[in-house]
PDB file of C-alpha atoms in Angstrom:
ATOM      1  CA  UNK A   1       0.000   0.000   0.000  1.00  0.00           C
ATOM      2  CA  UNK A   2       1.330   3.419  -0.897  1.00  0.00           C
ATOM      3  CA  UNK A   3       1.354   5.483   2.258  1.00  0.00           C
ATOM      4  CA  UNK A   4       1.572   9.237   2.549  1.00  0.00           C
ATOM      5  CA  UNK A   5       4.999   9.946   4.017  1.00  0.00           C
ATOM      6  CA  UNK A   6       5.596  13.660   3.396  1.00  0.00           C
ATOM      7  CA  UNK A   7       3.874  16.870   2.396  1.00  0.00           C
ATOM      8  CA  UNK A   8       5.171  19.768   0.361  1.00  0.00           C
ATOM      9  CA  UNK A   9       3.960  23.355   0.580  1.00  0.00           C
ATOM     10  CA  UNK A  10       4.882  25.420  -2.460  1.00  0.00           C
ATOM     11  CA  UNK A  11       4.967  29.200  -2.298  1.00  0.00           C
ATOM     12  CA  UNK A  12       6.574  32.077  -4.126  1.00  0.00           C
ATOM     13  CA  UNK A  13       7.697  33.331  -0.690  1.00  0.00           C
ATOM     14  CA  UNK A  14       8.883  30.237   1.218  1.00  0.00           C
ATOM     15  CA  UNK A  15      10.628  32.257   3.942  1.00  0.00           C
ATOM     16  CA  UNK A  16       7.377  33.986   4.837  1.00  0.00           C
ATOM     17  CA  UNK A  17       5.439  30.715   4.700  1.00  0.00           C
ATOM     18  CA  UNK A  18       8.008  29.043   6.980  1.00  0.00           C
ATOM     19  CA  UNK A  19       7.739  31.908   9.485  1.00  0.00           C
ATOM     20  CA  UNK A  20       3.935  31.670   9.468  1.00  0.00           C
ATOM     21  CA  UNK A  21       3.730  27.901  10.068  1.00  0.00           C
ATOM     22  CA  UNK A  22       6.461  28.005  12.682  1.00  0.00           C
ATOM     23  CA  UNK A  23       4.835  30.857  14.574  1.00  0.00           C
ATOM     24  CA  UNK A  24       1.214  29.711  14.425  1.00  0.00           C
ATOM     25  CA  UNK A  25       1.562  25.915  14.629  1.00  0.00           C
ATOM     26  CA  UNK A  26       4.954  25.477  16.292  1.00  0.00           C
ATOM     27  CA  UNK A  27       6.412  23.533  13.371  1.00  0.00           C
ATOM     28  CA  UNK A  28      10.181  23.126  13.487  1.00  0.00           C
ATOM     29  CA  UNK A  29      11.630  24.533  10.273  1.00  0.00           C
ATOM     30  CA  UNK A  30      15.228  23.618   9.408  1.00  0.00           C
ATOM     31  CA  UNK A  31      17.636  25.652   7.295  1.00  0.00           C
ATOM     32  CA  UNK A  32      16.936  25.244   3.579  1.00  0.00           C
ATOM     33  CA  UNK A  33      18.681  22.617   1.487  1.00  0.00           C
ATOM     34  CA  UNK A  34      18.319  22.990  -2.328  1.00  0.00           C
ATOM     35  CA  UNK A  35      15.812  25.774  -1.530  1.00  0.00           C
ATOM     36  CA  UNK A  36      13.695  23.286   0.437  1.00  0.00           C
ATOM     37  CA  UNK A  37      12.963  23.972   4.118  1.00  0.00           C
ATOM     38  CA  UNK A  38      12.526  20.622   5.945  1.00  0.00           C
ATOM     39  CA  UNK A  39       9.548  20.698   8.329  1.00  0.00           C
ATOM     40  CA  UNK A  40       8.964  18.617  11.468  1.00  0.00           C
ATOM     41  CA  UNK A  41       5.365  18.647  12.721  1.00  0.00           C
ATOM     42  CA  UNK A  42       5.593  16.227  15.618  1.00  0.00           C
ATOM     43  CA  UNK A  43       7.859  14.329  17.987  1.00  0.00           C
ATOM     44  CA  UNK A  44       7.968  11.018  19.875  1.00  0.00           C
ATOM     45  CA  UNK A  45       5.057  12.115  22.110  1.00  0.00           C
ATOM     46  CA  UNK A  46       2.829  13.459  19.335  1.00  0.00           C
ATOM     47  CA  UNK A  47       3.504  12.027  15.891  1.00  0.00           C
ATOM     48  CA  UNK A  48       3.049  14.143  12.799  1.00  0.00           C
ATOM     49  CA  UNK A  49       3.612  13.970   9.068  1.00  0.00           C
ATOM     50  CA  UNK A  50       6.829  15.751   8.163  1.00  0.00           C
ATOM     51  CA  UNK A  51       7.463  17.594   4.967  1.00  0.00           C
ATOM     52  CA  UNK A  52       8.868  20.766   3.571  1.00  0.00           C
ATOM     53  CA  UNK A  53       8.291  24.252   2.272  1.00  0.00           C
ATOM     54  CA  UNK A  54       9.877  25.372  -0.973  1.00  0.00           C
ATOM     55  CA  UNK A  55       9.593  27.972  -3.687  1.00  0.00           C
ATOM     56  CA  UNK A  56       6.988  26.679  -6.072  1.00  0.00           C
ATOM     57  CA  UNK A  57       8.196  25.863  -9.570  1.00  0.00           C
ATOM     58  CA  UNK A  58       6.625  27.287 -12.713  1.00  0.00           C
ATOM     59  CA  UNK A  59       4.276  24.314 -13.063  1.00  0.00           C
ATOM     60  CA  UNK A  60       3.164  24.388  -9.391  1.00  0.00           C
ATOM     61  CA  UNK A  61       3.736  27.908  -8.001  1.00  0.00           C
ATOM     62  CA  UNK A  62       1.392  27.614  -4.984  1.00  0.00           C
ATOM     63  CA  UNK A  63      -0.279  24.722  -3.223  1.00  0.00           C
ATOM     64  CA  UNK A  64       0.088  21.520  -1.274  1.00  0.00           C
ATOM     65  CA  UNK A  65       1.267  18.210  -2.652  1.00  0.00           C
ATOM     66  CA  UNK A  66       1.542  14.893  -0.804  1.00  0.00           C
ATOM     67  CA  UNK A  67       4.397  12.452  -1.321  1.00  0.00           C
ATOM     68  CA  UNK A  68       3.357   8.804  -1.600  1.00  0.00           C
ATOM     69  CA  UNK A  69       5.972   6.144  -0.867  1.00  0.00           C
ATOM     70  CA  UNK A  70       6.236   3.384  -3.479  1.00  0.00           C
ATOM     71  CA  UNK A  71       8.415   0.288  -3.857  1.00  0.00           C
ATOM     72  CA  UNK A  72       9.164   0.805  -7.559  1.00  0.00           C
ATOM     73  CA  UNK A  73       8.778   4.339  -8.870  1.00  0.00           C
ATOM     74  CA  UNK A  74       9.031   3.440 -12.573  1.00  0.00           C
ATOM     75  CA  UNK A  75       6.313   0.756 -12.345  1.00  0.00           C
ATOM     76  CA  UNK A  76       4.079   3.079 -10.349  1.00  0.00           C
ATOM     77  CA  UNK A  77       4.510   5.918 -12.843  1.00  0.00           C
ATOM     78  CA  UNK A  78       3.528   3.550 -15.638  1.00  0.00           C
ATOM     79  CA  UNK A  79       0.425   2.414 -13.711  1.00  0.00           C
ATOM     80  CA  UNK A  80      -0.527   6.031 -13.020  1.00  0.00           C
ATOM     81  CA  UNK A  81      -0.193   6.988 -16.690  1.00  0.00           C
ATOM     82  CA  UNK A  82      -2.260   3.950 -17.724  1.00  0.00           C
ATOM     83  CA  UNK A  83      -4.989   5.179 -15.354  1.00  0.00           C
ATOM     84  CA  UNK A  84      -4.990   8.687 -16.820  1.00  0.00           C
ATOM     85  CA  UNK A  85      -2.344  10.587 -14.835  1.00  0.00           C
ATOM     86  CA  UNK A  86       0.124  12.957 -16.472  1.00  0.00           C
ATOM     87  CA  UNK A  87       3.820  13.236 -15.644  1.00  0.00           C
ATOM     88  CA  UNK A  88       4.923  16.717 -14.593  1.00  0.00           C
ATOM     89  CA  UNK A  89       8.497  15.766 -13.682  1.00  0.00           C
ATOM     90  CA  UNK A  90       9.834  12.330 -14.477  1.00  0.00           C
ATOM     91  CA  UNK A  91      12.019  10.485 -12.005  1.00  0.00           C
ATOM     92  CA  UNK A  92      14.677  12.644 -10.345  1.00  0.00           C
ATOM     93  CA  UNK A  93      17.498  11.109  -8.310  1.00  0.00           C
ATOM     94  CA  UNK A  94      18.604  12.492  -4.953  1.00  0.00           C
ATOM     95  CA  UNK A  95      21.082  11.142  -2.397  1.00  0.00           C
ATOM     96  CA  UNK A  96      18.631   8.871  -0.540  1.00  0.00           C
ATOM     97  CA  UNK A  97      15.569   8.661  -2.786  1.00  0.00           C
ATOM     98  CA  UNK A  98      13.964   8.992  -6.213  1.00  0.00           C
ATOM     99  CA  UNK A  99      11.132  11.487  -6.710  1.00  0.00           C
ATOM    100  CA  UNK A 100       8.601  12.170  -9.482  1.00  0.00           C
ATOM    101  CA  UNK A 101       5.659  14.573  -9.768  1.00  0.00           C
ATOM    102  CA  UNK A 102       2.389  13.715 -11.466  1.00  0.00           C
ATOM    103  CA  UNK A 103      -1.128  15.085 -11.850  1.00  0.00           C
ATOM    104  CA  UNK A 104      -3.871  12.538 -11.273  1.00  0.00           C
ATOM    105  CA  UNK A 105      -6.827  12.182 -13.686  1.00  0.00           C
ATOM    106  CA  UNK A 106      -8.852  14.852 -11.836  1.00  0.00           C
ATOM    107  CA  UNK A 107      -6.042  17.425 -11.635  1.00  0.00           C
ATOM    108  CA  UNK A 108      -4.593  16.794  -8.160  1.00  0.00           C
ATOM    109  CA  UNK A 109      -0.812  17.084  -7.973  1.00  0.00           C
ATOM    110  CA  UNK A 110       1.014  14.227  -6.226  1.00  0.00           C
ATOM    111  CA  UNK A 111       4.590  13.159  -5.663  1.00  0.00           C
ATOM    112  CA  UNK A 112       5.919   9.625  -5.758  1.00  0.00           C
ATOM    113  CA  UNK A 113       8.956   8.798  -3.642  1.00  0.00           C
ATOM    114  CA  UNK A 114      11.061   5.632  -3.619  1.00  0.00           C
ATOM    115  CA  UNK A 115      13.687   5.468  -0.910  1.00  0.00           C
ATOM    116  CA  UNK A 116      17.003   3.862  -1.792  1.00  0.00           C
ATOM    117  CA  UNK A 117      17.766   0.779   0.243  1.00  0.00           C
TER     118      UNK A 117
END
């Protein structure tokens, strides 16, 4: 089962967004890495879904996107496309994971993430 493991908030002013969420909700916002501010929304006593805040790209300037963990990103992309999804960004490789962005058949943006083992 693909579980939601992260969220992503995209904004044209990520510094301001980070300050807002930190101040109002007490989220812990780390220093940016690749323009991405890692966010911690819980701890051992009160679990939360972690994520990040970044400057939204041209194709997704504002909004929220969930990251769904998958075992095989290429197979999952193919299944998504067969079911009517569109690829926004094909598989990108990072140090510890692979990431792709899609739009589902009804227009909702999602991310797929496969952690390296």
